[in-house]
Coordinates of C-alpha atoms in Angstrom, one line a residue:
Chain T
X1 CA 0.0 0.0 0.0
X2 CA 1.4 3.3 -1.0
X3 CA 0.9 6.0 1.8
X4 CA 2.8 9.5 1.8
X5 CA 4.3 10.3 5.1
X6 CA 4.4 14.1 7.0
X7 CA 7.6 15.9 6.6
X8 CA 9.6 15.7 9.5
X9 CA 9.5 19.6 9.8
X10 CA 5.6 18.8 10.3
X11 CA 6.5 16.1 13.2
X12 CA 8.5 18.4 14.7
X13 CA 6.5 21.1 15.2
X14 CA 3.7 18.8 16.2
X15 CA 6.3 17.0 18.9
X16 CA 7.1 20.7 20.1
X17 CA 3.6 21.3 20.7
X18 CA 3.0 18.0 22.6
X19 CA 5.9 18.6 24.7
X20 CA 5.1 22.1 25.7
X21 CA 1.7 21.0 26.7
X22 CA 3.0 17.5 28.7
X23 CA 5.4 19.7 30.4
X24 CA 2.6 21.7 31.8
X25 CA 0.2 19.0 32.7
X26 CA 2.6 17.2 34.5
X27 CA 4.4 19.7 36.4
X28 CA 2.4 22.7 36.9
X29 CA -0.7 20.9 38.3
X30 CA 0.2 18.5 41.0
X31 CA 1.9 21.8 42.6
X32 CA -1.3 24.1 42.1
X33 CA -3.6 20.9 44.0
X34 CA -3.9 21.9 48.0
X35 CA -3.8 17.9 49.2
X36 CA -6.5 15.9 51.2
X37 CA -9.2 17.7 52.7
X38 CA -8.8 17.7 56.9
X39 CA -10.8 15.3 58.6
X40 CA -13.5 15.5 60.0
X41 CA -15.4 16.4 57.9
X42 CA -17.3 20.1 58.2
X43 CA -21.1 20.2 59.2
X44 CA -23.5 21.2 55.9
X45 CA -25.7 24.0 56.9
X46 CA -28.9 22.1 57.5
X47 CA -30.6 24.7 55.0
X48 CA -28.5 23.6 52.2
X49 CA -29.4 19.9 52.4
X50 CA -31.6 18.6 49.9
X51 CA -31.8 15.3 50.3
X52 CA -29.8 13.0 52.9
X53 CA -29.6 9.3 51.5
X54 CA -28.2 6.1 53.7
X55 CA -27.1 3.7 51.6
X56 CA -27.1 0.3 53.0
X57 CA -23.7 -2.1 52.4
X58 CA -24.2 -3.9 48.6
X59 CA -26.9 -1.7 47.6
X60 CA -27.3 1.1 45.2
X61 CA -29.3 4.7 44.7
X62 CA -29.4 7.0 42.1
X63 CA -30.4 10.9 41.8
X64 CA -31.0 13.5 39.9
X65 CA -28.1 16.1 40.7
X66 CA -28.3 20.0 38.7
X67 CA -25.6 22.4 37.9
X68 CA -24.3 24.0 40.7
X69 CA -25.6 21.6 43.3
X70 CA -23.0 19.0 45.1
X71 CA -23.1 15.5 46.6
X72 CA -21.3 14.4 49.4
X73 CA -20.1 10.6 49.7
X74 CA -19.4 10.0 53.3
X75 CA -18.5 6.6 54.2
X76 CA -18.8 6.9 58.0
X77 CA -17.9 4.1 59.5
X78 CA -15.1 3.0 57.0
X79 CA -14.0 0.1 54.6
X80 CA -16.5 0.6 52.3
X81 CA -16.1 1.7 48.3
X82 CA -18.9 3.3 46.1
X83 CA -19.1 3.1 42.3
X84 CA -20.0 6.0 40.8
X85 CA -21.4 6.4 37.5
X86 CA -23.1 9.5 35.5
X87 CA -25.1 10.9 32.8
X88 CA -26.1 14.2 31.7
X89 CA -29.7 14.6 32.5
X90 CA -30.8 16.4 29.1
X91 CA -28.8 13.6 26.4
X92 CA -27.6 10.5 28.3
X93 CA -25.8 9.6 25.4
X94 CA -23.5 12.0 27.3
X95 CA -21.9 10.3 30.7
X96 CA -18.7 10.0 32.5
X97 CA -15.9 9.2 30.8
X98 CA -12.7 8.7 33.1
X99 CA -10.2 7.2 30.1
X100 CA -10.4 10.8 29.5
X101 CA -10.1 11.9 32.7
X102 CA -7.2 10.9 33.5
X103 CA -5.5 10.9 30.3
X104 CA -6.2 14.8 29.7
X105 CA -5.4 15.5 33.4
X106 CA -2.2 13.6 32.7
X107 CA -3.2 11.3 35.7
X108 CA -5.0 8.7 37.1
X109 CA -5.0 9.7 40.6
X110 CA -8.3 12.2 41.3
X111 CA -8.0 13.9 44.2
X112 CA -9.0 17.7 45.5
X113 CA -9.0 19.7 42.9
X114 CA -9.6 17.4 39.9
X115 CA -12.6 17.7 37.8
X116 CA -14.2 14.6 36.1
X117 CA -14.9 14.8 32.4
X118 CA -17.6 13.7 30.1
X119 CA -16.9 12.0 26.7
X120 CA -17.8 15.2 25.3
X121 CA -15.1 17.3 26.6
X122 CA -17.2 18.8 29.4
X123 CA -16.7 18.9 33.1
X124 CA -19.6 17.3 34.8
X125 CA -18.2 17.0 38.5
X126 CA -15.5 19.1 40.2
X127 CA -13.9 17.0 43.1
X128 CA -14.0 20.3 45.2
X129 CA -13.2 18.6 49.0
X130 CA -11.4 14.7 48.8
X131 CA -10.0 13.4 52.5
X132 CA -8.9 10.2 50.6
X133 CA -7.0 10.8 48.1
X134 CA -7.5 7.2 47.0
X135 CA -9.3 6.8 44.1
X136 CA -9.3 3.7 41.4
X137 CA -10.9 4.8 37.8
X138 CA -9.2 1.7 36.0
X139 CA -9.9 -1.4 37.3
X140 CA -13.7 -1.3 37.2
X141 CA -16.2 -3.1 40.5
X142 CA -17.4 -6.5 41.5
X143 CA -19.4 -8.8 39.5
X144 CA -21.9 -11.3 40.4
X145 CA -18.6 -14.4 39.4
X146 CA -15.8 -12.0 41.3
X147 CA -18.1 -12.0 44.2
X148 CA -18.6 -15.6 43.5
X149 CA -15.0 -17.0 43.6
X150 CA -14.0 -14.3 46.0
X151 CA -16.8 -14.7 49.1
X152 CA -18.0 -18.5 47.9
X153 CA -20.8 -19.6 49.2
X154 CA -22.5 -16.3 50.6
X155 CA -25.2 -14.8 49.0
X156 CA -23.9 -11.0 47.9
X157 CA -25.0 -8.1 46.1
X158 CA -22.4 -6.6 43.1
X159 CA -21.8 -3.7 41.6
X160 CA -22.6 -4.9 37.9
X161 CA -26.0 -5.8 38.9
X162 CA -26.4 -2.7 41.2
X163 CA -25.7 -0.8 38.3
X164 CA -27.7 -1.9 36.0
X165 CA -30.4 -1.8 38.4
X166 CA -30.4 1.7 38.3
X167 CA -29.6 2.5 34.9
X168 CA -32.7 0.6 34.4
X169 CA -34.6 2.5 36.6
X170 CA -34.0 5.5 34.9
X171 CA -35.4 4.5 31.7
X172 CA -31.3 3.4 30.6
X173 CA -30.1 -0.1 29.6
X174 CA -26.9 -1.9 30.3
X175 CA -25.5 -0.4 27.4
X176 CA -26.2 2.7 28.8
X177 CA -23.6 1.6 31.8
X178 CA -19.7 3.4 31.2
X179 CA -16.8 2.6 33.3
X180 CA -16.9 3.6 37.0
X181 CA -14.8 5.5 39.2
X182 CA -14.3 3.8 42.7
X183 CA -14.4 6.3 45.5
X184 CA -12.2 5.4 48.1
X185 CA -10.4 2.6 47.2
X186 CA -6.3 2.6 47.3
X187 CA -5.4 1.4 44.3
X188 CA -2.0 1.6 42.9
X189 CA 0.1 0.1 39.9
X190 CA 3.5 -1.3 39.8
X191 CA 5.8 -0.2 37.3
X192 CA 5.1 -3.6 35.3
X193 CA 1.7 -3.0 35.2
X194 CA -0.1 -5.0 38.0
X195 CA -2.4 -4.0 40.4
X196 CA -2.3 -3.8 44.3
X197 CA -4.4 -2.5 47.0
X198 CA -2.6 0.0 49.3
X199 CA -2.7 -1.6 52.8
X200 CA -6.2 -1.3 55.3
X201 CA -7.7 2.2 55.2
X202 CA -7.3 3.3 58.4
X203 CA -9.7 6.7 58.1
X204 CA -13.0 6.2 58.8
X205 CA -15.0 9.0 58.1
X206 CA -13.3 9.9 54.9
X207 CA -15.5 12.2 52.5
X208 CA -15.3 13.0 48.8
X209 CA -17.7 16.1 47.8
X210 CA -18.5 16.7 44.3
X211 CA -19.7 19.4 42.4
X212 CA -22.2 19.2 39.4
X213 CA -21.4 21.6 36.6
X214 CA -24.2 20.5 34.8
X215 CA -27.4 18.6 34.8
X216 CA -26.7 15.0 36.2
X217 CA -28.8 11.4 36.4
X218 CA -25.7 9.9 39.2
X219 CA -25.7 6.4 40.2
X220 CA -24.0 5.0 43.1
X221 CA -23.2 1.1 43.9
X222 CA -21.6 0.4 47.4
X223 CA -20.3 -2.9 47.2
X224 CA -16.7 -4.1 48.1
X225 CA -13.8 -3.7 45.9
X226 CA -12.6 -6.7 44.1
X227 CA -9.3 -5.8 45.6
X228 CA -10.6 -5.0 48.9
X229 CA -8.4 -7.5 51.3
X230 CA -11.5 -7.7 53.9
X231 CA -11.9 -11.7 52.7
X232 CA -15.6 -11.5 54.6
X233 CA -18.0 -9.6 52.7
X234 CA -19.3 -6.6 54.7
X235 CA -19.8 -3.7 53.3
X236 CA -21.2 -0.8 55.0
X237 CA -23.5 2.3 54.8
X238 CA -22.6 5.1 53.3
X239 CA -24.1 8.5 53.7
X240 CA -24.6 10.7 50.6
X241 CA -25.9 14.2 51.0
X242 CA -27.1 16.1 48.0
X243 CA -27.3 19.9 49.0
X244 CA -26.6 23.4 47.7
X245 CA -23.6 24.5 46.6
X246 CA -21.7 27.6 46.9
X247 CA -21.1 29.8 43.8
X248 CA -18.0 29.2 42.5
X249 CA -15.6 32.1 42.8
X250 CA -13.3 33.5 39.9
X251 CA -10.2 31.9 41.3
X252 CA -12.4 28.5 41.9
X253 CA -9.5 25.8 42.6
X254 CA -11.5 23.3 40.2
X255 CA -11.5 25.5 37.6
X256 CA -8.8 27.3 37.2
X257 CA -6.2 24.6 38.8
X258 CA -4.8 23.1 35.2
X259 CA -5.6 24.8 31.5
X260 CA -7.1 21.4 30.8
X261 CA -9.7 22.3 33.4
X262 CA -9.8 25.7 32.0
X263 CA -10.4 24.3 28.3
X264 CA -13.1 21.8 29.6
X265 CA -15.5 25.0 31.5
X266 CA -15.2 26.7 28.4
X267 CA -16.7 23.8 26.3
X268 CA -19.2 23.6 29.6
X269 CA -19.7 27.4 29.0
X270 CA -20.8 26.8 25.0
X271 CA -23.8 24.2 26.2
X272 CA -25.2 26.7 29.2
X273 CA -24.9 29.6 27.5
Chain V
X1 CA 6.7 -1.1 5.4
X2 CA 8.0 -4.6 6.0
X3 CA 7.5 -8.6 4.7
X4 CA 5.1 -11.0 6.3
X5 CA 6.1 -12.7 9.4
X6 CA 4.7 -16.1 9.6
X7 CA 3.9 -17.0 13.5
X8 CA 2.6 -20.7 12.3
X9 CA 2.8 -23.4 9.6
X10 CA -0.5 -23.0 9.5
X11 CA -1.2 -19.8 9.1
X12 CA 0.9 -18.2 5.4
X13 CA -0.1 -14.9 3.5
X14 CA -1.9 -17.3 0.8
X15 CA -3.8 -19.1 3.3
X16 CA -5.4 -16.5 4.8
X17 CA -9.2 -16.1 5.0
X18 CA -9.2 -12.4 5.1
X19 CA -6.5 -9.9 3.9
X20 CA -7.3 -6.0 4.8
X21 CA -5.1 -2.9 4.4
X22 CA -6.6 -0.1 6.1
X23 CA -5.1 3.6 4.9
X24 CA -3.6 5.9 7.4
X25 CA -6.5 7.5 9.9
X26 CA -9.3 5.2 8.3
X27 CA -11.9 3.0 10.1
X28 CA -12.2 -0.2 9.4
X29 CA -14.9 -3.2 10.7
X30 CA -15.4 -6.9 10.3
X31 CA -16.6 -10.3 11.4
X32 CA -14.5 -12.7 13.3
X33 CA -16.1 -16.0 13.8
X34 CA -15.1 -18.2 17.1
X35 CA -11.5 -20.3 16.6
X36 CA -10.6 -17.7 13.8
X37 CA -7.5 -15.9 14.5
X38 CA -7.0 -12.3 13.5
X39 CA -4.0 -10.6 13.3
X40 CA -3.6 -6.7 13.6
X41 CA -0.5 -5.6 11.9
X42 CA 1.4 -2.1 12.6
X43 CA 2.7 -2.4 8.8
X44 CA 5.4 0.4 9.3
X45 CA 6.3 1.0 13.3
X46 CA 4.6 3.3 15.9
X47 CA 1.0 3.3 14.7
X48 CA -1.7 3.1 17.2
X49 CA -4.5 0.7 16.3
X50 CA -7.7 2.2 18.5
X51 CA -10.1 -1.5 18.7
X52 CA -13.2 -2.7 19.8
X53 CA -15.1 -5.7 19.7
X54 CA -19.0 -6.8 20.0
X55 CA -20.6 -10.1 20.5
X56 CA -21.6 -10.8 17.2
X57 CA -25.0 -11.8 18.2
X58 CA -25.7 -9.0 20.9
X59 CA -24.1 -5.8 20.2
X60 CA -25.1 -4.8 23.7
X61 CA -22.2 -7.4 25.2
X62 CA -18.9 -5.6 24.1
X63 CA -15.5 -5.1 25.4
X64 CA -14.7 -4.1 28.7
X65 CA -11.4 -2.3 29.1
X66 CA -11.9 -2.1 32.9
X67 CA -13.1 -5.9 33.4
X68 CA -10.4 -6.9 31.5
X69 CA -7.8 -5.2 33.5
X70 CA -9.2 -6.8 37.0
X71 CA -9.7 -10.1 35.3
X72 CA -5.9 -10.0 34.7
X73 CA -5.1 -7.7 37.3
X74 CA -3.0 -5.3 35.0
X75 CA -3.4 -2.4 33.0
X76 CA -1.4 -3.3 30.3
X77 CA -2.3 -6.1 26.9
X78 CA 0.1 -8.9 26.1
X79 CA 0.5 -12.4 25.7
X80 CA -2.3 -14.5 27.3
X81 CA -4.2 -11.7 28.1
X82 CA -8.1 -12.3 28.3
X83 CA -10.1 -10.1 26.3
X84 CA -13.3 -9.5 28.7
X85 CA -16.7 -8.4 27.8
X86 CA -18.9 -6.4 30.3
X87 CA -20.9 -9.7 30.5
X88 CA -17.8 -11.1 32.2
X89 CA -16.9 -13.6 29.3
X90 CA -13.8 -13.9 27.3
X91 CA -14.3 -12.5 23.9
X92 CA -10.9 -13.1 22.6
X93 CA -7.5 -14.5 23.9
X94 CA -4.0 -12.9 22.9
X95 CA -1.8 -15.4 21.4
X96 CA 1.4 -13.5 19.8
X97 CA 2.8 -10.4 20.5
X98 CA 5.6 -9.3 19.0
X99 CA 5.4 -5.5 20.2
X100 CA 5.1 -6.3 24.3
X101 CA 3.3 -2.7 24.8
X102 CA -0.8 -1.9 24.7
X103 CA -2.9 0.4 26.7
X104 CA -6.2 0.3 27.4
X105 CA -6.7 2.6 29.8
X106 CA -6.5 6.0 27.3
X107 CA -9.0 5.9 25.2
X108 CA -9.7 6.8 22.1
X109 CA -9.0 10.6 20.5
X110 CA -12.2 12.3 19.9
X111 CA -12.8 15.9 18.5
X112 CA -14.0 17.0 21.9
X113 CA -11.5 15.5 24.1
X114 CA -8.8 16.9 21.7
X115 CA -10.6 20.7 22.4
X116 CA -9.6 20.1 26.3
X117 CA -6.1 18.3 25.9
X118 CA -4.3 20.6 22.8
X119 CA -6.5 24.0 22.8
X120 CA -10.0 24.5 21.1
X121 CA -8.1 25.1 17.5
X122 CA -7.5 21.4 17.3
X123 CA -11.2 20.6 17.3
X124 CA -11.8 20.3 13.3
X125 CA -9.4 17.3 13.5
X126 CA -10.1 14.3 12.5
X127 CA -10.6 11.7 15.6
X128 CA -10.9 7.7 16.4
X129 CA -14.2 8.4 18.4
X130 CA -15.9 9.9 14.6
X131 CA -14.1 7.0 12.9
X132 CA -15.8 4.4 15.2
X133 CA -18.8 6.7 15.1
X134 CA -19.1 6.0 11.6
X135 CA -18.4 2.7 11.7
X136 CA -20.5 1.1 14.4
X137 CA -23.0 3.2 12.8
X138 CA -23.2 0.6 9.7
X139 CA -24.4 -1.7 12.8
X140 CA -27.0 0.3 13.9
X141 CA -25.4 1.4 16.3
X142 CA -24.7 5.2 18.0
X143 CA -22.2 7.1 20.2
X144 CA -23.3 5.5 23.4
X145 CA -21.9 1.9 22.2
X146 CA -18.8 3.4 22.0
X147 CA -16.8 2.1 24.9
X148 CA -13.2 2.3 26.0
X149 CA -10.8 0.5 23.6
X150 CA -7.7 -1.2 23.9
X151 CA -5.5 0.8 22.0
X152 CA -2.9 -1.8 20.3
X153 CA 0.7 -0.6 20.3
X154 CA 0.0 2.2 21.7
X155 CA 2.7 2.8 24.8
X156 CA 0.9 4.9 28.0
X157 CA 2.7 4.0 31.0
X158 CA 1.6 4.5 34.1
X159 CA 4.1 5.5 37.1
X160 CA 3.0 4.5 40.3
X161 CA 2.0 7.7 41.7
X162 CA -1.0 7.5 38.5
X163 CA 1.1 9.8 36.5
X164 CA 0.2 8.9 33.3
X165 CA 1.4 9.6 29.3
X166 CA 1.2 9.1 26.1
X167 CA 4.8 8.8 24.8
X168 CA 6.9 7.4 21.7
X169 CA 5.5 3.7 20.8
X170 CA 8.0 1.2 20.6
X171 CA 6.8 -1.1 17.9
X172 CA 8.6 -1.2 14.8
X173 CA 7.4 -1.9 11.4
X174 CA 5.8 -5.1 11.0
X175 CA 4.8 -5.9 14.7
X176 CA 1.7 -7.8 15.0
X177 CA -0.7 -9.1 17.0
X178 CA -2.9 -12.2 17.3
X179 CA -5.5 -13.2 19.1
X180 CA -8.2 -16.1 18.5
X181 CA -11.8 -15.5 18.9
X182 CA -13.7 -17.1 21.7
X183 CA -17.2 -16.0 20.4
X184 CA -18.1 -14.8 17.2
X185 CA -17.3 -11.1 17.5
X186 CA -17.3 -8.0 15.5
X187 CA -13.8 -6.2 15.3
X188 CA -13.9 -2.5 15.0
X189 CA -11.1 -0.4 14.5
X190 CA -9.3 2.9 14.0
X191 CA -6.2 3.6 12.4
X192 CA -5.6 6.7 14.7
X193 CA -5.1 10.0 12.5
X194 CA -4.3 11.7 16.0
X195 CA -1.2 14.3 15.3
X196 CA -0.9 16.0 18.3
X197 CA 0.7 13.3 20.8
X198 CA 3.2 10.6 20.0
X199 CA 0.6 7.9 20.0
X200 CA 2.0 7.2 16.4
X201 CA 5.4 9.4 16.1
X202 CA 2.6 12.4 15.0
X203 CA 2.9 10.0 11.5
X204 CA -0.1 8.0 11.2
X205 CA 0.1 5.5 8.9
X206 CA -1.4 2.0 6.9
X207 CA -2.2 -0.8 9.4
X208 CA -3.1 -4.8 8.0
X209 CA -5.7 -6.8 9.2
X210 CA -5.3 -10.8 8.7
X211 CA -7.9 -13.7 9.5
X212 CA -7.2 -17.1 9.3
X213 CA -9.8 -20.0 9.7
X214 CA -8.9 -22.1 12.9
X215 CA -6.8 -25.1 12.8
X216 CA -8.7 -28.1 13.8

């Protein structure tokens, strides 16, 4: 097959380009982001609450969550993970999308600060307080066979099903169902490429609060890791608050912190206007 | 671009059920029935292959880049590696790899993502998310079937505090993969036109596709 190939003048100026903007990503952000958020965790003004959900261990819930509203995941009384997945409310063809995520925030570790893209190069959820710091977005949640082999013999609810559940339940279908992000859950990857869980959590009460920048269907499974070394299956509540946010100032942390962040409110900007 | 490697007796250039050369940044899709092997070629080095696949018979089973990763508990593709569906079955099984480097953990480029990565003036560019738009769309199917794809010889490493980048690939012309189908599956792919990372030297160029019949 015949095939013409750019002039390296071309590949270089396209290589310059890249390396300008890697240099940035990777060196300029992680030195704006503040760190973990302190523990515990601060008291929502009863006023802003809108809704207060318990979620049981295993089981699932799902919302409706508008721009400029936020949701705290509080997992109280430790060891437990929650899938998150999401959708914008007005075209769920439109949901979260974390290869993008981390690849345009140069980074697979979300913490404070981050923001959580769509497929469609829009922000749907700034990660505006994080105590954890430990977040997985690659290795995906339990299914009915990795609870199987993993608790044999007890009867246990997954976060394939829980999902699905849900999507379900909001007029979606399984196809409907992207890749998760696991909320507290120490992940980390060896140079070679394998997996390994970071040791027991050892702060209850941890907190993740997220901020919608636009209209949201969210969906929550809280179900054991797959790497979660507990070998007994027992999950536990979680609390998620759904309440009012404040305005974002100028300076916002989320949205100024990295020009990718920048670039994805602008695209946000172009849909609300 | 280079000569054909033969990885078994059985399986020669004339012998071949399928032969497909896909041009630089096009889309490409096609049926691979169970014990068929395909092989993806990178016909001259450092190309990135963006793939999917779909239960033949079910679109709505497809590949799952984040079940696969837990099922072999790594981020990375290579030899052996389970290809797993979001049903939890094995759609495919890697059998040669000649490369040793594939991510599926980045994604494919799209116009949109490209707006937020390398400034807004990079948005009329051509993108693997329209390729497989177009494509999966001869399926009847739509942008919300398009999944997260393993992205063969493409190199994204991953340092252990998640730092993550897409640098130079390290496969040189005429690396291949192959993999035998466990189900019949449809194979999508796109022969990334993206020029503003290294995912292919910022050169995309012609890929080959190979099936062969299985050999019992």
């Amino acid at each position: 097959m015949m095939h013409v190939r750019r002039s390296p003048e071309e590949i270089a100026a396209n290589r310059a380009r890249y390396e300008e903007h890697q240099k940035k990503g990777l060196e300029f952000a992680p030195k704006a982001l503040p760190g973990p958020s302190p523990l515990p965790a601060p008291v929502i003004e009863a006023a802003a609450i809108i809704h207060q959900e318990i979620v049981p261990g295993g089981w699932y819930w799902s919302s409706k969550l508008l721009r400029g509203e936020a949701i705290r995941i509080d997992q109280g009384e430790g060891n437990s993970t929650v899938a998150l997945v999401a959708w914008n409310a007005e075209d769920t063809s439109e949901r979260i999308n974390l290869v993008d995520t981390a690849k345009v925030q140069w980074t697979t570790a979300l913490g404070k600060g981050r923001v959580i893209f769509s497929d469609m190069g829009r922000v749907m959820f700034s990660m505006i307080e994080d105590s954890s710091g430990a977040h997985d977005c690659l290795m995906g949640g339990s299914t009915a066979a990795s609870n199987a082999a993993k608790y044999p013999g007890e009867k246990t609810r997954n976060t394939r099903d829980n999902l699905i559940l849900a999507a379900v339940k909001l007029g979606l279908d399984k196809r409907d169902i992207p890749g998760i992000l696991n909320l507290f859950a120490p992940v980390r990857l060896a140079e070679a490429g394998g997996f390994a869980w970071q040791g027991k959590r050892t702060n209850s009460g941890d907190y993740v609060e997220l901020r919608a920048e636009m209209d949201m269907l969210v969906a929550f499974s809280n179900c054991p890791h797959p790497l979660d070394p507990d070998p007994t299956y027992q999950p536990k509540r979680v609390v998620i608050t759904r309440y009012k946010a404040a305005i974002p100032a100028a300076d916002d942390l989320c949205r100024t912190a990295t020009a990718e962040a920048v670039r994805g409110f602008e695209n946000n900007a172009l849909m609300q206007a | 671009m280079s000569d054909f490697i033969q990885t078994s007796p059985a399986r020669s250039l004339q012998n071949a059920a399928q032969d497909h050369f896909i041009a630089a940044e096009a889309p490409w899709s096609g049926l691979v029935r169970k014990g068929q092997t395909i092989r993806i070629e990178d016909s001259y080095g450092q190309q990135a292959i963006d793939t999917l696949f779909y239960r033949a018979d079910d679109f709505s089973e497809r590949y799952s880049n984040q079940d696969t990763m837990r099922m072999q508990g790594a981020a990375y593709i290579g030899i052996g590696t389970k290809i797993m569906s979001n049903e939890g079955n094995v759609m495919l099984t890697m059998t040669a790899d000649s490369c040793g480097r594939h991510d599926t953990s980045a994604g494919a480029c799209s116009c949109e993502s490209n707006t937020v990565r390398f400034g807004h003036g990079t948005k009329y560019l051509h993108a693997c998310r329209d390729n497989f738009v177009l494509e999966v769309s001869k399926h009847g199917m739509g942008k919300r079937d398009i999944v997260p794809n393993i992205n063969f010889f493409m190199n994204v490493p991953i340092k252990p505090n998640g730092e993550m980048t897409i640098v130079d690939g390290i496969s040189a012309p005429g690396d291949y993969v192959e993999l035998i189908a466990e189900m019949d599956v449809l194979c999508v792919i796109s022969n990334c036109p993206q020029i503003n990372n290294p995912c292919n030297g910022f050169d995309p160029t012609p890929i080959r596709v190979l099936i062969w019949d299985g050999e019992d």
